[in-house]
Steps between C-alpha positions, in 0.01 A plus 500: 500500500272800455742789559237767446275352767798450732592868473138605551471305826835623631408857408175483698683383811761773461224761471344378825838492673572861401163620628539305824840662558349848456219419744742350752716813483212735581341266756169452319580133433424430866164681513268230374491366145599802293244566226759567231684178582174303515395626158836404352487153656145444372596613149795261499280216628250556217783493247636177650153342502471572127843345443404185693175472304688527171819306569469316831720575799818686394756266652867437431441340160298793367671803658817377671588498868476876552182535297333222701611668824348826376167330424496353849581840652204657321274244670664565838426870461132455406378499861182687408383211278429190715347285225786578262768407756327178602451396137864576421617285791336197340661577164843558658474176698437314175795674333726413796401134479636503143817685598402812308518723810703454821329355807577807711253699290218270612615532863508880500165537325344246737627699799381827355148367453500352853606839640236687303234253612605547863637146540848401627747472216672170415855592399577820693548725197258782587616781730365798688644743752484365855458689828876574503487660155676209330382306198409153623300209359126514560366192688615163365308173531708226670804726516718221642487323162520806278860444388415151375219644289724780380766251391246309290419829325866595441489778761784584738449440876264742670769677704688577179178605330430749778849647468463522122159670516619760750804577286281539191269735689793720601630508144153589365439775754213311666633490854638844585299582699245215523136605480351628825192370680532134402175400673300766313661399171410136564139591584471707181647211300256250652207726410634543146544121459137446597376777270696369201374142544796321656319437828140454605 
């Protein structure tokens, strides 16, 4: 195992988590894609891309379970880089087929890309604030069968996933109070997704 690389990946995720907490506390996290956070995510994505070019995907064998989770999180956070995220999904799918990353990582990244592209998600892992001010899954394709798909990806049932996500949001200061003007936020997000290249 490459302990130095493991620590580097974990450190990048911790840096992003600290900044996100600061932005959540002052409310700016909910006012579009914060420039400071975007710059940090893009810097981390470039570093990860260089790592993948040099060593391949940093999975369990190279950086351990927590290091592999950190690498995946860096991809999840790189929402301003469509080509990077799509390319990483292919690499992570290959790593999962060899057992080097857990299947849930493929599921969550797949859903994130679907959401960014404006398509219904597959596994119900992506959330936004609904009209009642609660975090709820964004639209899910064939929702009646979602728990079967989740089980194949080692995810808990959707109802438990919703409860877990709402609890995490409360603990991270992301839901008190929820962002106002949900429709305006969604419109701004849709315009951003088109401008960045996620949607035509």
